[in-house]
mmCIF file of C-alpha atoms and ligand atoms in Angstrom:
data_model
loop_
_atom_site.group_PDB
_atom_site.id
_atom_site.type_symbol
_atom_site.label_atom_id
_atom_site.label_comp_id
_atom_site.label_asym_id
_atom_site.label_seq_id
_atom_site.Cartn_x
_atom_site.Cartn_y
_atom_site.Cartn_z
ATOM 1 C CA UNK O 1 40.164 77.390 92.435
ATOM 2 C CA UNK O 2 42.085 80.422 91.920
ATOM 3 C CA UNK O 3 45.293 81.209 89.532
ATOM 4 C CA UNK O 4 47.399 83.428 87.744
ATOM 5 C CA UNK O 5 46.956 82.206 83.695
ATOM 6 C CA UNK O 6 48.559 83.384 81.063
ATOM 7 C CA UNK O 7 46.254 83.450 78.067
ATOM 8 C CA UNK O 8 48.935 84.800 75.558
ATOM 9 C CA UNK O 9 52.180 86.166 75.857
ATOM 10 C CA UNK O 10 52.639 89.851 76.069
ATOM 11 C CA UNK O 11 53.678 92.969 79.281
ATOM 12 C CA UNK O 12 53.011 92.616 82.684
ATOM 13 C CA UNK O 13 49.570 93.045 82.104
ATOM 14 C CA UNK O 14 48.668 89.907 80.661
ATOM 15 C CA UNK O 15 48.691 88.382 83.673
ATOM 16 C CA UNK O 16 45.347 88.209 85.046
ATOM 17 C CA UNK O 17 43.632 85.713 87.777
ATOM 18 C CA UNK O 18 40.520 83.200 86.840
ATOM 19 C CA UNK O 19 38.733 80.731 88.836
ATOM 20 C CA UNK O 20 40.535 77.335 87.143
ATOM 21 C CA UNK O 21 39.359 73.273 88.105
ATOM 22 C CA UNK O 22 40.527 71.929 91.360
ATOM 23 C CA UNK O 23 44.040 70.064 90.241
ATOM 24 C CA UNK O 24 44.088 66.346 90.166
ATOM 25 C CA UNK O 25 46.525 63.629 90.953
ATOM 26 C CA UNK O 26 47.887 61.453 87.477
ATOM 27 C CA UNK O 27 49.998 58.647 88.672
ATOM 28 C CA UNK O 28 53.880 59.906 90.267
ATOM 29 C CA UNK O 29 52.228 63.765 91.367
ATOM 30 C CA UNK O 30 51.137 65.076 94.332
ATOM 31 C CA UNK O 31 48.421 68.006 94.733
ATOM 32 C CA UNK O 32 50.361 71.231 96.369
ATOM 33 C CA UNK O 33 48.087 73.420 98.334
ATOM 34 C CA UNK O 34 51.243 76.963 98.007
ATOM 35 C CA UNK O 35 51.205 78.452 100.847
ATOM 36 C CA UNK O 36 54.019 81.204 98.922
ATOM 37 C CA UNK O 37 55.180 80.910 95.399
ATOM 38 C CA UNK O 38 58.453 82.588 94.491
ATOM 39 C CA UNK O 39 58.733 85.029 92.031
ATOM 40 C CA UNK O 40 61.932 84.982 89.096
ATOM 41 C CA UNK O 41 62.612 86.760 85.710
ATOM 42 C CA UNK O 42 62.575 83.175 84.259
ATOM 43 C CA UNK O 43 58.273 83.680 84.035
ATOM 44 C CA UNK O 44 59.072 86.615 82.656
ATOM 45 C CA UNK O 45 60.323 85.353 79.755
ATOM 46 C CA UNK O 46 58.125 82.541 80.221
ATOM 47 C CA UNK O 47 55.291 85.571 80.331
ATOM 48 C CA UNK O 48 57.011 87.749 77.221
ATOM 49 C CA UNK O 49 57.588 83.631 74.829
ATOM 50 C CA UNK O 50 61.395 84.269 75.648
ATOM 51 C CA UNK O 51 60.994 80.805 76.800
ATOM 52 C CA UNK O 52 57.901 79.091 74.053
ATOM 53 C CA UNK O 53 55.272 77.882 76.738
ATOM 54 C CA UNK O 54 52.274 76.142 75.554
ATOM 55 C CA UNK O 55 48.950 78.865 75.925
ATOM 56 C CA UNK O 56 47.299 79.229 78.597
ATOM 57 C CA UNK O 57 49.258 78.096 81.427
ATOM 58 C CA UNK O 58 50.119 79.391 84.686
ATOM 59 C CA UNK O 59 53.498 80.878 85.243
ATOM 60 C CA UNK O 60 55.595 80.207 88.889
ATOM 61 C CA UNK O 61 58.328 78.633 88.942
ATOM 62 C CA UNK O 62 58.966 77.300 91.997
ATOM 63 C CA UNK O 63 56.202 77.743 95.352
ATOM 64 C CA UNK O 64 55.899 75.802 98.961
ATOM 65 C CA UNK O 65 52.887 74.156 100.798
ATOM 66 C CA UNK O 66 51.273 70.997 102.269
ATOM 67 C CA UNK O 67 50.181 67.938 99.312
ATOM 68 C CA UNK O 68 46.745 67.448 99.665
ATOM 69 C CA UNK O 69 46.178 64.295 97.379
ATOM 70 C CA UNK O 70 49.064 61.889 95.839
ATOM 71 C CA UNK O 71 48.472 59.333 93.312
ATOM 72 C CA UNK O 72 49.220 56.325 92.186
ATOM 73 C CA UNK O 73 52.815 54.483 92.779
ATOM 74 C CA UNK O 74 53.976 58.211 95.310
ATOM 75 C CA UNK O 75 56.017 57.023 97.508
ATOM 76 C CA UNK O 76 58.503 59.990 98.168
ATOM 77 C CA UNK O 77 56.045 62.420 99.460
ATOM 78 C CA UNK O 78 52.816 61.987 102.501
ATOM 79 C CA UNK O 79 48.934 64.259 102.567
ATOM 80 C CA UNK O 80 50.244 66.803 105.205
ATOM 81 C CA UNK O 81 53.917 66.785 103.680
ATOM 82 C CA UNK O 82 54.789 69.650 103.243
ATOM 83 C CA UNK O 83 57.385 70.811 100.817
ATOM 84 C CA UNK O 84 58.709 72.616 97.931
ATOM 85 C CA UNK O 85 59.644 72.607 94.877
ATOM 86 C CA UNK O 86 61.966 74.404 91.906
ATOM 87 C CA UNK O 87 61.768 74.119 88.124
ATOM 88 C CA UNK O 88 57.949 73.052 87.325
ATOM 89 C CA UNK O 89 55.273 75.641 85.777
ATOM 90 C CA UNK O 90 52.008 76.824 87.545
ATOM 91 C CA UNK O 91 52.964 77.539 91.290
ATOM 92 C CA UNK O 92 51.159 80.895 90.999
ATOM 93 C CA UNK O 93 47.996 79.922 92.342
ATOM 94 C CA UNK O 94 46.153 78.316 95.338
ATOM 95 C CA UNK O 95 46.876 74.278 94.258
ATOM 96 C CA UNK O 96 49.410 73.271 92.387
ATOM 97 C CA UNK O 97 50.457 69.396 90.627
ATOM 98 C CA UNK O 98 54.091 68.510 90.944
ATOM 99 C CA UNK O 99 55.762 65.276 90.096
ATOM 100 C CA UNK O 100 56.577 63.676 93.298
ATOM 101 C CA UNK O 101 59.801 63.016 92.366
ATOM 102 C CA UNK O 102 60.644 66.938 92.050
ATOM 103 C CA UNK O 103 59.241 67.806 95.742
ATOM 104 C CA UNK O 104 61.798 68.185 98.427
ATOM 105 C CA UNK O 105 60.883 67.483 102.088
ATOM 106 C CA UNK O 106 60.838 71.374 104.679
ATOM 107 C CA UNK O 107 61.935 70.558 107.704
ATOM 108 C CA UNK O 108 60.536 72.202 110.719
ATOM 109 C CA UNK O 109 63.882 75.142 110.874
ATOM 110 C CA UNK O 110 62.517 76.142 107.648
ATOM 111 C CA UNK O 111 59.513 77.776 107.326
ATOM 112 C CA UNK O 112 57.495 77.759 103.671
ATOM 113 C CA UNK O 113 58.031 81.671 103.015
ATOM 114 C CA UNK O 114 61.832 81.016 102.547
ATOM 115 C CA UNK O 115 62.140 77.609 100.862
ATOM 116 C CA UNK O 116 60.126 79.540 98.101
ATOM 117 C CA UNK O 117 61.941 82.330 98.553
ATOM 118 C CA UNK O 118 65.127 80.521 97.850
ATOM 119 C CA UNK O 119 64.750 77.672 96.286
ATOM 120 C CA UNK O 120 65.423 78.387 92.484
ATOM 121 C CA UNK O 121 67.605 81.426 93.420
ATOM 122 C CA UNK O 122 69.775 79.595 95.705
ATOM 123 C CA UNK O 123 69.872 75.948 94.300
ATOM 124 C CA UNK O 124 70.794 78.828 91.124
ATOM 125 C CA UNK O 125 73.511 79.895 93.269
ATOM 126 C CA UNK O 126 74.758 76.492 94.696
ATOM 127 C CA UNK O 127 75.148 75.148 90.939
ATOM 128 C CA UNK O 128 76.704 78.692 89.960
ATOM 129 C CA UNK O 129 79.622 78.725 93.450
ATOM 130 C CA UNK O 130 79.875 74.409 93.234
ATOM 131 C CA UNK O 131 79.616 73.376 90.474
ATOM 132 C CA UNK O 132 79.987 75.356 86.875
ATOM 133 C CA UNK O 133 82.863 76.816 88.672
ATOM 134 C CA UNK O 134 83.928 76.119 91.226
ATOM 135 C CA UNK O 135 85.102 79.246 93.782
ATOM 136 C CA UNK O 136 88.075 78.933 96.075
ATOM 137 C CA UNK O 137 89.619 81.127 98.097
ATOM 138 C CA UNK O 138 91.488 84.137 96.810
ATOM 139 C CA UNK O 139 89.820 84.454 93.188
ATOM 140 C CA UNK O 140 88.370 87.313 92.387
ATOM 141 C CA UNK O 141 85.064 87.094 91.049
ATOM 142 C CA UNK O 142 81.990 89.859 89.525
ATOM 143 C CA UNK O 143 78.959 90.149 90.131
ATOM 144 C CA UNK O 144 76.183 91.370 87.708
ATOM 145 C CA UNK O 145 73.515 93.039 89.088
ATOM 146 C CA UNK O 146 74.463 91.920 92.616
ATOM 147 C CA UNK O 147 72.039 93.251 94.358
ATOM 148 C CA UNK O 148 69.799 92.003 93.054
ATOM 149 C CA UNK O 149 67.317 88.158 94.309
ATOM 150 C CA UNK O 150 70.511 85.675 92.312
ATOM 151 C CA UNK O 151 72.900 88.867 92.952
ATOM 152 C CA UNK O 152 72.516 89.185 96.456
ATOM 153 C CA UNK O 153 72.996 85.185 96.795
ATOM 154 C CA UNK O 154 76.371 85.128 94.986
ATOM 155 C CA UNK O 155 78.113 87.641 96.027
ATOM 156 C CA UNK O 156 77.486 85.589 99.825
ATOM 157 C CA UNK O 157 78.610 82.741 99.018
ATOM 158 C CA UNK O 158 81.450 83.871 96.780
ATOM 159 C CA UNK O 159 82.631 85.230 100.143
ATOM 160 C CA UNK O 160 81.356 81.915 102.269
ATOM 161 C CA UNK O 161 83.674 80.811 99.424
ATOM 162 C CA UNK O 162 86.604 83.138 100.536
ATOM 163 C CA UNK O 163 86.233 85.118 97.444
ATOM 164 C CA UNK O 164 86.512 88.899 96.972
ATOM 165 C CA UNK O 165 83.278 90.957 95.177
ATOM 166 C CA UNK O 166 82.797 93.340 92.787
ATOM 167 C CA UNK O 167 79.805 93.874 91.920
ATOM 168 C CA UNK O 168 77.564 95.843 90.071
ATOM 169 C CA UNK O 169 74.277 97.731 90.886
ATOM 170 C CA UNK O 170 72.568 100.555 88.909
ATOM 171 C CA UNK O 171 72.308 103.147 92.176
ATOM 172 C CA UNK O 172 73.157 103.370 95.154
ATOM 173 C CA UNK O 173 70.820 101.939 96.793
ATOM 174 C CA UNK O 174 71.505 98.874 95.244
ATOM 175 C CA UNK O 175 75.149 99.494 95.717
ATOM 176 C CA UNK O 176 75.193 99.495 99.517
ATOM 177 C CA UNK O 177 73.009 96.515 99.691
ATOM 178 C CA UNK O 178 75.602 94.441 97.793
ATOM 179 C CA UNK O 179 78.400 95.467 100.526
ATOM 180 C CA UNK O 180 76.578 94.703 103.474
ATOM 181 C CA UNK O 181 75.832 91.411 101.638
ATOM 182 C CA UNK O 182 79.534 91.266 100.995
ATOM 183 C CA UNK O 183 80.908 92.348 97.771
ATOM 184 C CA UNK O 184 84.181 94.103 98.737
ATOM 185 C CA UNK O 185 83.689 97.301 95.539
ATOM 186 C CA UNK O 186 81.028 98.253 93.985
ATOM 187 C CA UNK O 187 80.318 99.733 90.306
ATOM 188 C CA UNK O 188 78.318 101.316 87.642
ATOM 189 C CA UNK O 189 78.174 99.746 84.400
ATOM 190 C CA UNK O 190 80.054 102.610 83.034
ATOM 191 C CA UNK O 191 83.457 100.933 82.958
ATOM 192 C CA UNK O 192 83.308 97.641 83.689
ATOM 193 C CA UNK O 193 85.943 96.329 83.146
ATOM 194 C CA UNK O 194 88.638 99.631 84.485
ATOM 195 C CA UNK O 195 86.821 98.458 87.622
ATOM 196 C CA UNK O 196 87.728 95.297 87.943
ATOM 197 C CA UNK O 197 91.197 95.757 86.308
ATOM 198 C CA UNK O 198 92.159 98.590 89.325
ATOM 199 C CA UNK O 199 90.048 95.780 91.705
ATOM 200 C CA UNK O 200 92.913 92.657 90.896
ATOM 201 C CA UNK O 201 95.662 94.621 90.310
ATOM 202 C CA UNK O 202 94.846 93.981 86.295
ATOM 203 C CA UNK O 203 94.750 90.575 85.875
ATOM 204 C CA UNK O 204 90.813 90.315 85.685
ATOM 205 C CA UNK O 205 88.366 87.858 87.363
ATOM 206 C CA UNK O 206 88.931 83.886 88.112
ATOM 207 C CA UNK O 207 85.285 84.364 86.842
ATOM 208 C CA UNK O 208 81.720 86.071 86.113
ATOM 209 C CA UNK O 209 78.793 85.473 87.304
ATOM 210 C CA UNK O 210 77.059 87.678 84.288
ATOM 211 C CA UNK O 211 72.564 87.405 84.540
ATOM 212 C CA UNK O 212 72.106 90.571 83.296
ATOM 213 C CA UNK O 213 73.342 88.991 79.631
ATOM 214 C CA UNK O 214 73.352 92.368 76.540
ATOM 215 C CA UNK O 215 73.994 94.689 78.023
ATOM 216 C CA UNK O 216 76.877 93.272 80.055
ATOM 217 C CA UNK O 217 78.445 90.621 77.047
ATOM 218 C CA UNK O 218 80.704 92.912 76.426
ATOM 219 C CA UNK O 219 82.032 93.748 79.994
ATOM 220 C CA UNK O 220 82.386 91.147 80.714
ATOM 221 C CA UNK O 221 84.265 89.378 78.561
ATOM 222 C CA UNK O 222 87.076 92.706 78.782
ATOM 223 C CA UNK O 223 86.901 91.181 82.286
ATOM 224 C CA UNK O 224 88.486 87.939 82.899
ATOM 225 C CA UNK O 225 91.845 87.713 83.659
ATOM 226 C CA UNK O 226 93.348 84.126 81.091
ATOM 227 C CA UNK O 227 91.558 81.757 81.006
ATOM 228 C CA UNK O 228 88.737 82.781 83.295
ATOM 229 C CA UNK O 229 84.994 81.844 83.200
ATOM 230 C CA UNK O 230 82.878 83.607 81.460
ATOM 231 C CA UNK O 231 79.500 82.189 83.371
ATOM 232 C CA UNK O 232 76.152 83.750 81.279
ATOM 233 C CA UNK O 233 73.521 81.900 83.338
ATOM 234 C CA UNK O 234 70.614 84.842 82.071
ATOM 235 C CA UNK O 235 69.334 87.410 79.568
ATOM 236 C CA UNK O 236 67.282 90.858 81.877
ATOM 237 C CA UNK O 237 68.741 93.192 79.617
ATOM 238 C CA UNK O 238 67.779 91.235 76.551
ATOM 239 C CA UNK O 239 69.643 87.355 74.931
ATOM 240 C CA UNK O 240 73.279 87.857 73.666
ATOM 241 C CA UNK O 241 72.850 88.751 70.671
ATOM 242 C CA UNK O 242 75.181 85.346 68.472
ATOM 243 C CA UNK O 243 78.889 85.942 67.912
ATOM 244 C CA UNK O 244 82.248 84.091 66.929
ATOM 245 C CA UNK O 245 84.070 81.956 69.346
ATOM 246 C CA UNK O 246 87.414 83.511 67.359
ATOM 247 C CA UNK O 247 86.869 86.320 70.991
ATOM 248 C CA UNK O 248 86.917 83.635 73.473
ATOM 249 C CA UNK O 249 91.306 83.109 71.804
ATOM 250 C CA UNK O 250 91.291 87.183 71.226
ATOM 251 C CA UNK O 251 89.151 87.627 75.106
ATOM 252 C CA UNK O 252 91.985 84.986 76.333
ATOM 253 C CA UNK O 253 91.783 82.096 75.724
ATOM 254 C CA UNK O 254 88.372 81.950 78.051
ATOM 255 C CA UNK O 255 85.266 79.688 78.141
ATOM 256 C CA UNK O 256 81.764 80.448 77.787
ATOM 257 C CA UNK O 257 78.943 77.891 79.343
ATOM 258 C CA UNK O 258 75.402 79.756 79.035
ATOM 259 C CA UNK O 259 73.910 76.509 81.330
ATOM 260 C CA UNK O 260 70.192 75.982 83.632
ATOM 261 C CA UNK O 261 69.301 74.297 86.816
ATOM 262 C CA UNK O 262 67.493 72.183 85.184
ATOM 263 C CA UNK O 263 70.489 70.253 84.102
ATOM 264 C CA UNK O 264 71.856 70.994 87.403
ATOM 265 C CA UNK O 265 68.753 68.826 89.239
ATOM 266 C CA UNK O 266 67.887 67.054 87.070
ATOM 267 C CA UNK O 267 68.723 63.595 88.883
ATOM 268 C CA UNK O 268 66.572 63.351 92.573
ATOM 269 C CA UNK O 269 69.643 62.275 94.532
ATOM 270 C CA UNK O 270 71.336 65.943 92.705
ATOM 271 C CA UNK O 271 68.434 67.876 93.463
ATOM 272 C CA UNK O 272 68.164 66.812 97.535
ATOM 273 C CA UNK O 273 71.440 66.416 98.273
ATOM 274 C CA UNK O 274 71.901 70.121 96.283
ATOM 275 C CA UNK O 275 68.559 71.130 98.890
ATOM 276 C CA UNK O 276 70.606 70.102 101.929
ATOM 277 C CA UNK O 277 73.645 72.116 101.309
ATOM 278 C CA UNK O 278 71.317 75.205 100.207
ATOM 279 C CA UNK O 279 69.156 75.060 103.654
ATOM 280 C CA UNK O 280 71.802 74.159 106.321
ATOM 281 C CA UNK O 281 73.827 77.474 104.488
ATOM 282 C CA UNK O 282 70.634 79.391 106.089
ATOM 283 C CA UNK O 283 69.911 77.628 109.220
ATOM 284 C CA UNK O 284 73.193 78.383 109.818
ATOM 285 C CA UNK O 285 73.008 82.155 108.769
ATOM 286 C CA UNK O 286 75.928 81.440 105.206
ATOM 287 C CA UNK O 287 73.173 82.656 103.175
ATOM 288 C CA UNK O 288 71.095 84.731 104.518
ATOM 289 C CA UNK O 289 66.969 85.710 102.013
ATOM 290 C CA UNK O 290 66.216 89.002 101.510
ATOM 291 C CA UNK O 291 62.610 89.188 101.070
ATOM 292 C CA UNK O 292 60.797 92.241 99.788
ATOM 293 C CA UNK O 293 57.900 92.385 98.707
ATOM 294 C CA UNK O 294 55.157 89.760 99.210
ATOM 295 C CA UNK O 295 52.064 90.363 96.792
ATOM 296 C CA UNK O 296 48.457 88.553 96.650
ATOM 297 C CA UNK O 297 47.986 86.550 92.671
ATOM 298 C CA UNK O 298 45.972 89.100 92.161
ATOM 299 C CA UNK O 299 49.745 91.671 92.486
ATOM 300 C CA UNK O 300 51.304 89.669 89.406
ATOM 301 C CA UNK O 301 51.613 91.298 87.040
ATOM 302 C CA UNK O 302 52.627 94.306 89.590
ATOM 303 C CA UNK O 303 55.581 92.230 90.616
ATOM 304 C CA UNK O 304 56.541 91.632 86.940
ATOM 305 C CA UNK O 305 56.269 94.807 86.170
ATOM 306 C CA UNK O 306 58.526 96.098 89.444
ATOM 307 C CA UNK O 307 61.192 92.937 88.286
ATOM 308 C CA UNK O 308 61.615 93.959 84.739
ATOM 309 C CA UNK O 309 62.165 97.639 86.255
ATOM 310 C CA UNK O 310 64.600 97.242 88.186
ATOM 311 C CA UNK O 311 62.413 98.681 91.286
ATOM 312 C CA UNK O 312 63.368 95.341 93.647
ATOM 313 C CA UNK O 313 66.137 93.637 95.428
ATOM 314 C CA UNK O 314 66.059 91.100 96.277
ATOM 315 C CA UNK O 315 63.419 88.017 96.864
ATOM 316 C CA UNK O 316 59.768 88.596 95.822
ATOM 317 C CA UNK O 317 56.906 85.904 97.031
ATOM 318 C CA UNK O 318 53.023 86.034 96.046
ATOM 319 C CA UNK O 319 51.031 84.605 98.776
ATOM 320 C CA UNK O 320 47.679 83.137 97.973
HETATM 321 P P1 NDP X 1 67.226 90.272 89.737
HETATM 322 O O1 NDP X 1 66.801 90.671 91.102
HETATM 323 O O2 NDP X 1 68.363 90.309 89.738
HETATM 324 O O3 NDP X 1 66.076 91.171 89.138
HETATM 325 C C1 NDP X 1 66.666 91.373 87.858
HETATM 326 C C2 NDP X 1 68.485 93.420 87.986
HETATM 327 O O4 NDP X 1 68.313 93.052 86.886
HETATM 328 C C3 NDP X 1 67.439 94.035 87.927
HETATM 329 O O5 NDP X 1 66.855 94.547 89.529
HETATM 330 C C4 NDP X 1 68.972 94.813 87.232
HETATM 331 O O6 NDP X 1 69.084 95.135 88.432
HETATM 332 C C5 NDP X 1 69.195 93.842 86.687
HETATM 333 N N1 NDP X 1 69.385 95.089 85.629
HETATM 334 C C6 NDP X 1 70.213 95.201 84.208
HETATM 335 N N2 NDP X 1 70.170 96.104 83.575
HETATM 336 C C7 NDP X 1 68.707 95.448 83.744
HETATM 337 C C8 NDP X 1 67.358 95.775 82.456
HETATM 338 N N3 NDP X 1 67.729 96.000 80.909
HETATM 339 N N4 NDP X 1 65.840 95.478 82.571
HETATM 340 C C9 NDP X 1 66.425 93.989 83.979
HETATM 341 N N5 NDP X 1 67.026 94.696 84.026
HETATM 342 C C10 NDP X 1 68.956 94.797 84.671
HETATM 343 O O7 NDP X 1 66.554 89.036 88.984
HETATM 344 P P2 NDP X 1 66.849 87.430 89.601
HETATM 345 O O8 NDP X 1 67.410 87.409 90.708
HETATM 346 O O9 NDP X 1 65.125 86.914 89.406
HETATM 347 O O10 NDP X 1 68.064 86.881 87.704
HETATM 348 C C11 NDP X 1 68.622 87.230 87.849
HETATM 349 C C12 NDP X 1 69.016 86.494 86.546
HETATM 350 O O11 NDP X 1 69.704 85.020 86.935
HETATM 351 C C13 NDP X 1 68.147 86.175 85.744
HETATM 352 O O12 NDP X 1 68.746 86.528 84.487
HETATM 353 C C14 NDP X 1 67.598 85.110 85.133
HETATM 354 O O13 NDP X 1 67.001 85.202 84.327
HETATM 355 C C15 NDP X 1 68.779 84.632 85.750
HETATM 356 N N6 NDP X 1 68.804 83.506 86.617
HETATM 357 C C16 NDP X 1 69.061 82.443 85.866
HETATM 358 C C17 NDP X 1 69.332 80.795 85.719
HETATM 359 C C18 NDP X 1 69.633 79.468 85.378
HETATM 360 O O14 NDP X 1 69.287 78.556 86.128
HETATM 361 N N7 NDP X 1 70.240 79.522 83.858
HETATM 362 C C19 NDP X 1 67.672 80.578 87.405
HETATM 363 C C20 NDP X 1 67.548 81.538 87.853
HETATM 364 C C21 NDP X 1 67.380 83.640 87.315
HETATM 365 P P3 NDP X 1 70.007 96.904 88.318
HETATM 366 O O15 NDP X 1 69.708 97.532 88.414
HETATM 367 O O16 NDP X 1 71.224 97.130 89.941
HETATM 368 O O17 NDP X 1 71.143 96.592 87.110
#
């Protein structure tokens, strides 16, 4: 079968398609024929080595498809089931081996493309607004990169929960998209704290969702209300450098957390419960996933160059 392989870490060019042996399921595992694989910034970090992996490896952290084989002891799924999965490496391929207890059954109401386009970022947006900081009606919320894959989902969910969104975006076209997703105000990155003060009558935001990382850290810290929540959930511009905890006190006794999806879906029951609510939002139109790019496996490098080069909005998928 064909799979994208990373044999050395580096730029997008290290993503190459190879013919590899068809995978066999071990005990507790299933083999899935992949119909779509989501492209995520997380995959960029794996490719560059920021998030280390043993070489060589097949990247890709989410997908959807049909179970084609199961190993011994598998009871959660059967051959022929349509499924999706997240936080299991290896989805940039025609087939993937996934622990059966990580597979999420898909109903007819959710097509494979929607599942592969929505699961990783949708479950992340779910835990960020429901659990990391439960957004309440009337909360003012800062969403960085509001036209990106995560940003569009966060914006829609904060509005659904009754919050007000001030978003950031680097171009007028992206700002327009974020506004269409519900953002009340969208600004550039030049003076975010001043824009936030104006938006909040000087109070600062209750929570800031910052997946941009290094380049926005200072502005985000200066945008929080006293005892506000700084949710640093990504590093699109590079990882945040070390800093002194005393600064959290000086910024208004604010809370800082650096969460990752794996710890919010570690138990199967929690994974399925979050997925169920996410699918409900997709079905009833609360949440729309904008799939803006479909690439064959051979163009994985182009997909990575596009997302890293800030040329994308919404969600990209690979179709093997
Ligand atoms: P996006 O589609 O949001 O792409 C990243 C966006 O970040 C760009 O479009 C760009 O928007 C903005 N950006 C700002 N500065 C830079 C820069 N220097 N280089 C590149 N992009 C920049 O990606 P995703 O939705 O896949 O991911 C967004 C973030 O969420 C990532 O940091 C990712 O790691 C994180 N994430 C974290 C998870 C977790 O559980 N912790 C899970 C899933 C994602 P603009 O041009 O408008 O500034």
